[in-house]
Coordinates of C-alpha atoms in Angstrom, one line a residue:
Chain J
M33 CA 7.1 69.0 -26.1
T34 CA 9.7 71.3 -24.7
T35 CA 10.7 68.6 -22.1
W36 CA 11.4 66.2 -25.0
Q37 CA 13.4 68.9 -26.8
F38 CA 15.3 69.6 -23.6
F39 CA 16.1 65.9 -23.3
L40 CA 17.2 65.6 -26.9
D41 CA 19.5 68.6 -26.4
N42 CA 20.9 67.4 -23.1
W43 CA 20.6 63.6 -23.3
H44 CA 24.3 63.2 -22.6
H45 CA 24.1 65.1 -19.4
T46 CA 20.9 63.4 -18.4
L47 CA 22.4 60.0 -18.8
D48 CA 25.4 61.2 -16.8
L49 CA 23.2 62.3 -13.9
A50 CA 21.2 59.1 -14.1
G51 CA 24.4 57.1 -13.9
Q52 CA 25.5 59.0 -10.8
H53 CA 22.0 58.5 -9.3
A54 CA 22.1 54.7 -10.1
W55 CA 25.6 54.4 -8.6
V56 CA 24.7 56.1 -5.3
V57 CA 21.4 54.1 -5.0
S58 CA 22.9 50.8 -5.9
M59 CA 25.9 51.2 -3.5
A60 CA 23.5 52.2 -0.8
V61 CA 21.1 49.3 -1.4
L62 CA 24.0 46.8 -1.7
I63 CA 25.4 47.9 1.7
A64 CA 21.9 47.9 3.1
I65 CA 21.2 44.3 2.0
F66 CA 24.5 43.1 3.4
T67 CA 23.9 44.8 6.7
G68 CA 20.1 44.6 7.0
V69 CA 19.6 41.0 6.2
P70 CA 22.2 39.7 8.7
I71 CA 20.8 42.0 11.3
G72 CA 17.3 40.8 10.5
I73 CA 18.4 37.2 10.9
W74 CA 20.4 37.8 14.0
I75 CA 17.5 39.5 15.9
T76 CA 15.3 36.4 15.3
F77 CA 17.5 34.7 17.9
N78 CA 17.1 37.5 20.4
R79 CA 13.7 39.0 21.2
K80 CA 15.1 41.9 23.2
A81 CA 17.5 42.9 20.5
A82 CA 14.7 42.6 17.9
E83 CA 12.5 45.1 19.8
M84 CA 15.5 47.5 20.1
V85 CA 16.6 47.2 16.5
L86 CA 13.2 47.6 15.0
Y87 CA 12.5 50.5 17.3
I88 CA 15.7 52.4 16.2
A89 CA 15.2 51.6 12.5
G90 CA 11.6 52.9 12.9
I91 CA 12.9 56.2 14.4
I92 CA 15.4 56.7 11.6
M93 CA 12.6 56.1 9.1
T94 CA 10.6 59.0 10.6
I95 CA 13.4 61.6 10.2
P96 CA 12.6 63.7 7.2
S97 CA 15.1 62.9 4.5
I98 CA 16.2 66.5 4.0
A99 CA 17.0 66.7 7.8
L100 CA 18.9 63.4 7.7
F101 CA 21.1 64.7 4.9
G102 CA 21.6 67.8 6.9
I103 CA 22.7 65.8 10.0
M104 CA 25.1 63.9 7.8
I105 CA 27.1 67.0 7.0
P106 CA 28.5 67.8 10.5
L107 CA 28.7 64.2 11.5
L108 CA 30.7 63.0 8.5
S109 CA 32.8 66.2 8.0
V110 CA 34.8 64.9 11.0
F111 CA 36.1 62.3 8.6
G112 CA 36.3 64.8 5.8
Y113 CA 33.2 63.5 4.0
G114 CA 30.7 66.2 4.8
I115 CA 29.3 66.6 1.4
G116 CA 29.2 64.5 -1.8
T117 CA 28.3 60.9 -2.4
V118 CA 29.4 59.4 0.9
P119 CA 26.9 61.2 3.2
A120 CA 24.2 60.4 0.5
I121 CA 25.0 56.7 0.6
V122 CA 25.2 56.6 4.4
A123 CA 21.8 58.3 4.7
L124 CA 20.2 55.9 2.1
V125 CA 21.7 52.9 3.9
L126 CA 20.1 54.1 7.1
Y127 CA 16.7 54.6 5.4
S128 CA 16.8 51.2 3.8
Q129 CA 17.4 49.4 7.0
L130 CA 13.8 49.4 8.3
P131 CA 12.1 47.7 5.3
I132 CA 14.9 45.2 4.9
I133 CA 15.4 44.3 8.6
R134 CA 11.7 44.2 9.3
N135 CA 10.8 42.0 6.4
T136 CA 13.7 39.7 7.0
Y137 CA 12.8 39.3 10.7
A138 CA 9.1 38.8 10.0
A139 CA 9.6 36.4 7.2
I140 CA 12.0 34.2 9.2
R141 CA 9.8 34.3 12.2
N142 CA 6.8 33.3 10.2
V143 CA 8.2 30.0 8.9
D144 CA 5.9 27.3 10.1
P145 CA 7.4 25.9 13.3
N146 CA 6.4 22.4 12.2
I147 CA 8.6 22.7 9.2
I148 CA 11.5 23.8 11.3
D149 CA 10.8 20.9 13.7
A150 CA 11.0 18.5 10.7
G151 CA 14.4 19.9 9.8
V152 CA 15.8 19.8 13.3
G153 CA 14.3 16.3 13.8
M154 CA 16.1 15.0 10.7
G155 CA 19.4 16.2 12.1
M156 CA 20.0 19.6 10.5
T157 CA 22.2 22.0 12.5
R158 CA 20.8 25.4 13.5
M159 CA 22.7 26.9 10.5
Q160 CA 21.5 24.3 8.1
V161 CA 17.9 24.9 9.2
L162 CA 18.5 28.6 8.5
G163 CA 20.2 28.2 5.2
R164 CA 18.2 25.3 3.7
V165 CA 14.8 25.9 5.2
Q166 CA 14.2 29.3 6.7
L167 CA 16.0 31.6 4.3
P168 CA 14.7 30.0 1.1
M169 CA 11.1 30.1 2.5
A170 CA 11.6 33.7 3.6
L171 CA 13.1 34.9 0.4
S172 CA 10.1 36.4 -1.3
V173 CA 9.2 38.5 1.7
I174 CA 12.8 39.6 2.2
F175 CA 12.8 40.5 -1.5
A176 CA 9.7 42.6 -1.1
G177 CA 11.6 44.6 1.6
V178 CA 14.5 45.1 -0.7
R179 CA 12.2 46.3 -3.5
V180 CA 10.6 48.8 -1.1
A181 CA 14.1 50.0 -0.1
V182 CA 15.3 50.4 -3.7
V183 CA 12.3 52.3 -4.9
M184 CA 12.4 54.5 -1.8
S185 CA 16.1 55.1 -2.2
I186 CA 15.7 56.2 -5.8
G187 CA 13.2 58.8 -4.7
I188 CA 15.1 60.1 -1.7
G189 CA 18.3 59.9 -3.7
A190 CA 17.0 62.8 -5.8
I191 CA 17.3 65.0 -2.7
A192 CA 20.9 64.0 -2.3
A193 CA 21.7 66.5 -5.0
Y194 CA 21.4 69.2 -2.3
I195 CA 24.5 67.9 -0.6
G196 CA 26.5 67.6 -3.7
A197 CA 25.9 63.9 -4.5
G198 CA 24.7 64.7 -8.0
G199 CA 22.1 62.5 -9.6
L200 CA 18.9 63.4 -11.3
G201 CA 17.9 65.6 -8.4
H202 CA 20.4 68.1 -9.8
F203 CA 18.1 68.8 -12.7
I204 CA 15.1 69.2 -10.4
F205 CA 16.7 71.6 -8.1
M206 CA 18.5 73.6 -10.8
G207 CA 15.2 73.7 -12.7
I208 CA 13.4 75.1 -9.7
N209 CA 16.1 77.8 -9.2
Q210 CA 15.9 78.8 -12.8
S211 CA 12.2 78.4 -13.1
Y212 CA 13.0 76.1 -16.1
D213 CA 10.0 73.7 -16.3
A214 CA 11.5 71.5 -19.0
M215 CA 14.5 70.8 -16.9
I216 CA 12.4 70.0 -13.8
N217 CA 10.2 67.6 -15.9
C218 CA 13.1 65.9 -17.4
G219 CA 14.7 65.2 -14.0
S220 CA 11.4 64.1 -12.4
I221 CA 10.3 61.8 -15.2
A222 CA 13.7 60.2 -15.4
V223 CA 13.6 59.5 -11.6
A224 CA 10.2 58.0 -11.9
L225 CA 11.1 55.9 -14.9
M226 CA 14.2 54.6 -13.1
A227 CA 12.1 53.6 -10.0
V228 CA 9.5 51.8 -12.1
A229 CA 12.1 50.0 -14.2
T230 CA 14.2 48.9 -11.2
D231 CA 11.1 47.6 -9.4
Y232 CA 10.3 45.6 -12.5
V233 CA 13.8 44.2 -12.8
F234 CA 13.8 43.2 -9.1
G235 CA 10.4 41.6 -9.6
F236 CA 11.9 39.5 -12.4
I237 CA 14.9 38.5 -10.3
E238 CA 12.6 37.6 -7.4
N239 CA 10.6 35.3 -9.7
R240 CA 13.8 33.5 -10.7
L241 CA 15.2 33.1 -7.2
V242 CA 12.1 32.1 -5.2
S243 CA 11.2 28.5 -5.4
K244 CA 8.3 27.5 -7.6
G245 CA 7.0 25.5 -4.8
L246 CA 6.1 28.6 -2.9
R247 CA 4.1 30.3 -5.5
S248 CA 0.4 30.1 -4.9
Chain G
M108 CA 16.2 -1.8 20.8
I109 CA 14.8 1.3 22.4
R110 CA 14.7 1.2 26.2
L111 CA 13.4 3.8 28.5
E112 CA 14.2 3.7 32.2
K113 CA 12.4 5.9 34.6
V114 CA 12.1 8.7 32.1
T115 CA 10.7 11.9 33.5
K116 CA 10.2 15.3 31.9
I117 CA 9.3 18.4 33.9
Y118 CA 9.1 21.5 31.7
P119 CA 10.8 24.5 33.2
G120 CA 8.4 26.7 35.1
T121 CA 6.0 23.9 35.9
N122 CA 6.0 21.4 38.7
V123 CA 3.7 18.8 37.1
P124 CA 5.7 16.3 35.1
A125 CA 4.7 16.0 31.4
V126 CA 6.2 12.5 31.4
N127 CA 6.4 10.7 34.7
D128 CA 8.7 7.8 35.5
V129 CA 8.0 5.8 32.3
D130 CA 9.7 2.5 31.8
L131 CA 9.3 1.1 28.3
E132 CA 11.1 -1.3 26.0
V133 CA 10.5 -1.4 22.3
Q134 CA 11.7 -4.6 20.6
K135 CA 13.6 -4.6 17.4
G136 CA 11.4 -4.7 14.3
E137 CA 8.1 -3.9 16.0
I138 CA 5.7 -1.0 16.0
C139 CA 5.1 0.5 19.4
V140 CA 2.1 2.8 19.4
L141 CA 2.0 5.6 21.9
I142 CA -1.6 6.6 22.5
G143 CA -3.5 8.8 24.9
S144 CA -5.6 11.9 24.9
S145 CA -3.9 15.2 24.0
G146 CA -1.6 16.4 26.7
C147 CA -0.9 12.9 28.0
G148 CA 2.8 13.3 27.2
K149 CA 3.1 11.0 24.2
T150 CA 4.7 13.6 21.9
T151 CA 7.0 14.7 24.7
L152 CA 8.0 11.1 25.2
M153 CA 8.8 10.6 21.6
R154 CA 10.7 13.8 21.2
M155 CA 13.0 12.8 24.0
I156 CA 14.1 9.8 22.0
N157 CA 15.8 11.9 19.4
R158 CA 16.7 14.5 21.9
L159 CA 14.5 17.3 20.5
I160 CA 13.5 17.7 24.2
P161 CA 16.0 17.2 26.9
I162 CA 15.3 14.5 29.5
T163 CA 14.8 15.7 33.1
S164 CA 15.7 12.4 34.7
G165 CA 16.0 8.8 33.7
T166 CA 17.8 7.2 30.8
I167 CA 17.0 6.3 27.2
Y168 CA 19.0 3.6 25.4
I169 CA 19.1 2.8 21.8
D170 CA 20.8 -0.5 21.1
D171 CA 22.1 -0.4 24.7
Q172 CA 23.8 3.0 24.0
N173 CA 22.8 5.9 26.2
I174 CA 21.5 8.5 23.8
L175 CA 23.1 11.2 25.9
D176 CA 26.5 9.8 24.8
I177 CA 25.6 10.4 21.1
D178 CA 25.9 13.8 19.4
P179 CA 22.3 14.9 19.0
I180 CA 22.8 15.9 15.4
E181 CA 24.3 12.5 14.6
L182 CA 21.6 10.8 16.6
R183 CA 18.8 12.5 14.6
R184 CA 20.4 11.8 11.3
H185 CA 20.2 8.1 12.1
I186 CA 16.6 8.1 13.3
G187 CA 13.8 8.4 10.7
Y188 CA 11.4 11.2 11.6
A189 CA 8.0 11.7 10.1
I190 CA 5.4 14.2 11.3
Q191 CA 2.1 15.3 9.8
Q192 CA 2.0 16.2 6.2
I193 CA 2.8 19.8 7.1
G194 CA 6.4 18.8 7.7
L195 CA 7.4 18.6 4.0
F196 CA 9.5 21.5 2.9
P197 CA 7.3 23.5 0.5
H198 CA 10.1 25.1 -1.4
M199 CA 11.7 21.8 -2.2
T200 CA 10.7 19.2 -4.8
V201 CA 9.7 15.7 -3.8
Y202 CA 13.3 14.7 -4.8
D203 CA 14.9 17.3 -2.6
N204 CA 12.7 16.5 0.3
I205 CA 13.5 12.9 0.2
A206 CA 17.2 13.7 -0.4
T207 CA 17.4 15.8 2.8
V208 CA 19.1 13.4 5.1
P209 CA 21.2 11.6 2.4
R210 CA 22.6 15.0 1.6
L211 CA 23.3 15.8 5.2
L212 CA 25.2 12.5 5.3
K213 CA 27.0 13.5 2.1
W214 CA 25.9 10.7 -0.1
E215 CA 27.0 10.7 -3.7
K216 CA 24.5 12.1 -6.2
K217 CA 24.1 8.8 -8.0
R218 CA 23.3 7.0 -4.9
I219 CA 20.7 9.6 -3.9
D220 CA 19.1 9.3 -7.3
E221 CA 18.7 5.6 -7.0
R222 CA 17.5 5.8 -3.5
V223 CA 14.8 8.4 -4.3
D224 CA 13.5 6.3 -7.2
E225 CA 13.5 3.2 -5.0
L226 CA 11.6 4.9 -2.2
L227 CA 9.0 6.4 -4.6
N228 CA 8.4 3.0 -6.0
L229 CA 8.1 1.6 -2.5
V230 CA 5.4 4.2 -1.6
Q231 CA 3.7 3.5 -5.0
L232 CA 4.3 6.9 -6.6
E233 CA 5.7 6.8 -10.2
P234 CA 9.2 8.4 -9.9
A235 CA 9.2 10.0 -13.3
Q236 CA 5.9 11.7 -12.6
F237 CA 6.5 12.8 -9.0
R238 CA 10.2 13.4 -8.6
H239 CA 10.0 17.0 -9.6
R240 CA 6.7 18.0 -8.1
Y241 CA 6.4 20.4 -5.2
P242 CA 4.4 19.6 -2.1
R243 CA 1.6 22.0 -3.1
E244 CA 1.1 19.9 -6.2
L245 CA 0.4 16.8 -4.2
S246 CA -2.8 15.5 -2.7
G247 CA -2.8 14.9 1.1
G248 CA -2.3 11.2 0.7
Q249 CA 0.6 11.7 -1.7
A250 CA 2.3 14.2 0.6
Q251 CA 2.0 11.8 3.4
R252 CA 3.6 9.0 1.4
I253 CA 6.5 11.4 0.6
G254 CA 6.8 12.2 4.3
V255 CA 7.1 8.5 5.1
A256 CA 9.6 8.0 2.2
R257 CA 11.7 10.9 3.5
A258 CA 11.8 9.4 6.9
M259 CA 13.1 6.1 5.4
A260 CA 15.6 7.8 3.1
T261 CA 18.7 6.5 4.7
D262 CA 17.2 3.2 5.8
P263 CA 17.4 4.1 9.5
P264 CA 16.8 1.1 11.9
V265 CA 14.6 3.3 14.1
M266 CA 11.8 5.5 13.1
L267 CA 9.7 8.0 15.0
M268 CA 6.3 8.8 13.5
D269 CA 4.1 11.5 15.1
E270 CA 0.5 11.0 13.8
P271 CA 1.9 10.4 10.3
F272 CA -1.6 9.8 8.9
G273 CA -3.4 12.3 11.1
A274 CA -4.3 14.9 8.4
I275 CA -5.8 12.4 6.0
D276 CA -9.4 11.5 5.4
P277 CA -10.5 8.2 6.8
I278 CA -10.7 6.3 3.5
N279 CA -7.2 7.3 2.4
R280 CA -5.9 6.8 5.9
E281 CA -7.0 3.1 5.7
V282 CA -5.2 2.7 2.4
L283 CA -2.0 4.3 3.7
Q284 CA -2.1 2.2 6.9
D285 CA -2.4 -0.9 4.8
E286 CA 0.4 0.1 2.5
F287 CA 2.6 1.1 5.4
L288 CA 2.0 -2.3 7.2
K289 CA 2.9 -4.0 4.0
I290 CA 6.1 -2.0 3.7
Q291 CA 6.9 -2.6 7.4
S292 CA 6.5 -6.4 6.9
Q293 CA 9.4 -6.1 4.5
I294 CA 11.7 -3.6 6.1
K295 CA 11.1 -4.5 9.8
K296 CA 12.0 -1.1 11.3
T297 CA 11.7 -0.4 15.0
I298 CA 9.0 2.2 15.1
V299 CA 7.6 4.5 17.7
F300 CA 4.2 5.6 16.4
I301 CA 2.0 8.3 17.9
T302 CA -1.7 8.4 17.4
H303 CA -4.8 9.4 19.3
D304 CA -7.0 7.1 17.3
I305 CA -7.6 3.8 19.1
H306 CA -8.5 2.1 15.8
E307 CA -5.3 3.1 14.3
A308 CA -3.4 2.0 17.4
I309 CA -5.0 -1.5 17.3
K310 CA -4.3 -1.8 13.6
M311 CA -0.8 -0.6 13.5
G312 CA 0.6 -1.6 16.8
D313 CA 2.5 -4.7 17.7
R314 CA 2.4 -3.2 21.2
I315 CA 0.4 -0.3 22.5
T316 CA 1.5 2.1 25.2
L317 CA -1.4 3.9 26.8
L318 CA -0.4 7.1 28.6
D319 CA -2.4 9.3 30.8
A320 CA -1.2 12.5 32.5
G321 CA 2.4 11.5 31.7
R322 CA 2.2 8.1 33.3
L323 CA 2.2 4.8 31.5
V324 CA -1.1 3.2 32.2
Q325 CA -0.9 -0.1 30.3
F326 CA 1.6 -1.5 27.9
G327 CA 0.8 -4.6 25.9
T328 CA -0.3 -6.1 22.7
P329 CA -3.6 -4.7 21.2
E330 CA -5.1 -8.1 22.1
E331 CA -4.2 -7.6 25.8
L332 CA -5.5 -4.1 25.9
L333 CA -8.9 -5.2 24.5
T334 CA -9.4 -8.4 26.3
N335 CA -7.7 -7.5 29.6
P336 CA -7.9 -3.8 30.2
K337 CA -6.0 -3.1 33.4
N338 CA -8.5 -0.6 34.9
Q339 CA -11.5 1.6 34.2
F340 CA -9.4 4.2 32.4
V341 CA -8.2 1.7 29.9
K342 CA -11.7 0.3 29.5
D343 CA -13.1 3.7 28.8
F344 CA -10.3 4.6 26.4
V345 CA -10.5 1.5 24.3
G346 CA -14.3 2.0 24.3
A347 CA -17.3 -0.1 24.9
D348 CA -17.2 -1.6 21.5
R349 CA -14.0 -3.5 22.2
A350 CA -15.5 -6.7 20.9
L351 CA -16.1 -5.1 17.5
K352 CA -12.6 -3.7 17.5
R353 CA -11.2 -7.2 18.0
L354 CA -12.5 -7.8 14.5
D355 CA -9.7 -5.6 13.3
L356 CA -7.2 -7.7 14.9
L357 CA -8.4 -11.2 14.0
K358 CA -7.9 -12.7 10.6
V359 CA -10.4 -14.7 8.6
R360 CA -8.0 -17.6 9.4
D361 CA -8.8 -17.4 13.1
A362 CA -12.5 -17.7 12.7
M363 CA -13.0 -19.9 9.6
L364 CA -14.1 -23.5 9.7
E365 CA -11.2 -25.4 8.1
N366 CA -11.6 -28.2 5.7
P367 CA -15.3 -27.6 4.9
V368 CA -17.4 -30.3 3.3
H369 CA -17.0 -30.2 -0.4
C370 CA -17.0 -32.4 -3.5
H371 CA -15.0 -32.6 -6.7
E372 CA -16.2 -31.5 -10.1
S373 CA -15.5 -34.9 -11.5
D374 CA -17.8 -36.6 -9.0
D375 CA -21.0 -38.3 -10.1
V376 CA -24.1 -36.2 -9.7
A377 CA -26.4 -38.9 -8.4
S378 CA -24.0 -39.9 -5.6
V379 CA -23.3 -36.4 -4.6
A380 CA -27.0 -35.6 -4.4
Q381 CA -27.5 -38.7 -2.3
A382 CA -24.7 -37.7 0.1
M383 CA -26.1 -34.2 0.4
R384 CA -29.6 -35.5 1.2
E385 CA -28.1 -37.8 3.9
K386 CA -26.2 -35.0 5.5
G387 CA -29.1 -32.5 5.2
L388 CA -27.1 -30.1 2.9
N389 CA -28.8 -28.1 0.2
F390 CA -25.6 -26.3 -0.8
L391 CA -22.2 -27.8 -1.5
L392 CA -18.8 -26.4 -2.5
V393 CA -17.1 -27.8 -5.6
N394 CA -13.4 -28.1 -6.1
D395 CA -11.4 -28.7 -9.2
P396 CA -8.9 -31.6 -9.3
R397 CA -6.2 -29.4 -7.8
D398 CA -8.4 -28.5 -4.9
R399 CA -9.0 -25.0 -6.1
L400 CA -12.5 -23.7 -5.5
K401 CA -14.6 -24.0 -8.6
G402 CA -18.0 -22.8 -7.3
Y403 CA -21.0 -24.4 -5.7
V404 CA -24.0 -26.5 -6.5
T405 CA -27.4 -26.6 -4.9
L406 CA -29.4 -29.8 -4.3
R407 CA -32.1 -28.5 -6.5
D408 CA -29.7 -28.1 -9.4
L409 CA -28.7 -31.7 -9.1
Y410 CA -32.3 -33.0 -8.8
D411 CA -32.9 -35.8 -11.3
Q412 CA -29.8 -35.1 -13.3
S413 CA -26.9 -37.2 -14.3
G414 CA -23.3 -36.7 -15.3
K415 CA -20.5 -34.8 -13.6
V416 CA -21.1 -32.3 -10.8
G417 CA -18.8 -29.9 -12.7
D418 CA -21.5 -29.3 -15.3
F419 CA -23.9 -27.9 -12.7
T420 CA -21.5 -25.8 -10.8
K421 CA -22.1 -22.0 -10.4
P422 CA -19.2 -19.7 -9.8
M423 CA -18.8 -18.1 -6.3
T424 CA -19.4 -14.4 -6.5
L425 CA -17.6 -13.5 -3.3
T426 CA -14.6 -15.0 -1.6
V427 CA -12.2 -13.7 1.1
R428 CA -8.6 -14.6 1.8
P429 CA -7.5 -16.1 5.1
E430 CA -5.2 -13.3 5.9
Q431 CA -7.9 -10.6 5.5
N432 CA -9.1 -9.2 8.7
L433 CA -12.5 -10.2 10.0
K434 CA -13.9 -6.7 9.9
D435 CA -13.5 -6.6 6.1
A436 CA -14.9 -10.0 5.8
L437 CA -17.9 -9.2 7.9
S438 CA -18.6 -5.9 6.1
K439 CA -18.5 -7.8 2.8
M440 CA -21.0 -10.3 4.2
L441 CA -23.3 -7.5 5.3
T442 CA -23.0 -5.6 2.1
F443 CA -23.8 -8.7 0.0
D444 CA -26.4 -9.9 2.5
I445 CA -25.0 -13.4 2.7
G446 CA -24.6 -15.5 5.8
I447 CA -21.6 -17.5 4.6
V448 CA -18.5 -16.7 2.8
V449 CA -15.7 -18.9 1.5
A450 CA -12.0 -18.3 2.1
V451 CA -9.6 -19.1 -0.7
D452 CA -5.9 -18.5 -0.8
N453 CA -4.1 -16.5 -3.6
D454 CA -4.0 -19.6 -5.9
G455 CA -7.7 -20.1 -5.4
K456 CA -7.3 -23.1 -3.2
L457 CA -10.2 -23.7 -0.8
M458 CA -9.2 -22.9 2.7
G459 CA -12.3 -22.7 4.8
V460 CA -15.7 -21.1 5.3
L461 CA -16.8 -18.3 7.5
N462 CA -20.3 -17.9 8.7
T463 CA -22.0 -15.4 11.0
M464 CA -22.4 -18.0 13.7
T465 CA -18.7 -18.9 14.0
L466 CA -17.8 -15.3 13.7
A467 CA -20.0 -14.4 16.7
Q468 CA -18.5 -17.2 18.6
V469 CA -14.9 -16.2 18.0
V470 CA -15.5 -12.7 19.0
G471 CA -17.5 -13.7 22.0
Q472 CA -15.1 -16.3 23.1
T473 CA -12.4 -14.0 24.3
Y474 CA -14.6 -11.1 25.4
D475 CA -17.9 -10.9 27.0
E476 CA -19.3 -7.9 28.8
H477 CA -21.0 -10.1 31.4
G478 CA -18.2 -12.5 32.1
G479 CA -19.7 -15.6 30.5
R480 CA -21.3 -16.9 27.4
W481 CA -24.8 -15.9 26.7
G482 CA -25.5 -19.2 25.1
K483 CA -27.5 -19.8 22.0
I484 CA -30.3 -17.5 20.9
T485 CA -32.5 -19.0 18.2
A486 CA -35.3 -17.6 16.1
G487 CA -38.9 -18.5 16.8
G488 CA -40.5 -15.8 18.8
K489 CA -42.0 -16.6 22.2
I490 CA -40.6 -19.6 23.8
L491 CA -43.8 -20.7 25.6

């Protein structure tokens, strides 16, 4: 019950941190979508590039998050952004690339070639086939990648508190330093709730966007 | 309409031509069937017509215009294209699927609406019921109809159809073929139609192009292929039961005896019975005053009776129409176990009769495995 009491006493601060957390994650995911999806589409035209890109994104994914945040500091301090939200966002964008690129690429590649043939045969241009046939058909798998990226970013985003990006990780780390269990719990539970709620919201949006004809 | 001159396709990395020096001319308004076993080059040939596959050498003309002079995107938008059921866009409704090419051509919404309804009616699907369905909510036959409707959306003069009925069960396929032929008789498109089924080729084709290993083996009407196969390959391909297949081609009209012996319902019983006895008939067709078939009488029914023939007439349980094909007629005769069937037109007017004997003659006339008539075979067991 002490956790609840802690939350009641500090709800204002908690919401503040949650807001910071949400801001960092949503910026990161937005940027990741607007880079990852086009890259995923582009590499469907070029097999060599596809191998390269997926390989690099795979490597980035294997770097431990705390190490990636660490690398960000010297790299970005050149531009005067060593700590704070910028390196956090950059790191989360990098992490989000793999699920988004990989799903986009796989989804578009998996569209039945007969259906593409029908589109081309009826006189669609390459771009029209992409926009009217391949992307709408690939949408649910692309969305699945985005959901993975979002949930993952919310989790990893907690660590960003270490490099001064704020967010709910702040409670967790401060709680650990002070051996203050209620504070740790409040931060962790809030992060978990945020992840579950966001996943649910994205699921709802996906349901609205993906054609009814593709539901099985 | 469509003219191919010395068309050859060699895929990169191979030296065996997939299509080899093919000359072909498809007349306006006819269905030209491309047939051959898989890998014979029929699909490659067809896909060169709308430039989905580049031609290696030779020229293809549509309406005397070299297709290489036309922008491929423009060209394809003006050629109907139907492939197996799988080609419908699963994420689009029936309406959106059919509206694909009209939208590419930037038609107005109202015009598209009207056209979609018109096409759905044409393929016998109720617009209100089907317009907003998705392909997964359609049966195979319905999806196939939509595929055909989509290919016809902008009323293109030329249509390419790659096994459009391939994925359908045999019974529904027959129905779709019949419907399509009926539609074609109204719209008169120039159609290139791929199949690997010789029955379908015979039924659908005004002309059949038989391909083997990229070469054109024989080009002609179904009749020509069946009665006059150019070589052993064609013979094998059309099969040993060619004579039976001809039944698909011939109409009842071709085999029936016209103006069969009959009487009128107002005729006097005694004189009809007398005439039947003289001619050795124990069965006679009866017409009404406007020469429509009323039924038949048997000699036994008339025996020792008086009055009008009409009072003793029994209705005919089974009739066929002159434009039906002989295969249907024969199968009806076999089903009902009768040796004779009467042909009437849509108004019920007596047109002729068909019996197993004339049927066998008509089929045998133009084709005989041994190069001559066998002559008559009668019942009666041992001849000596």
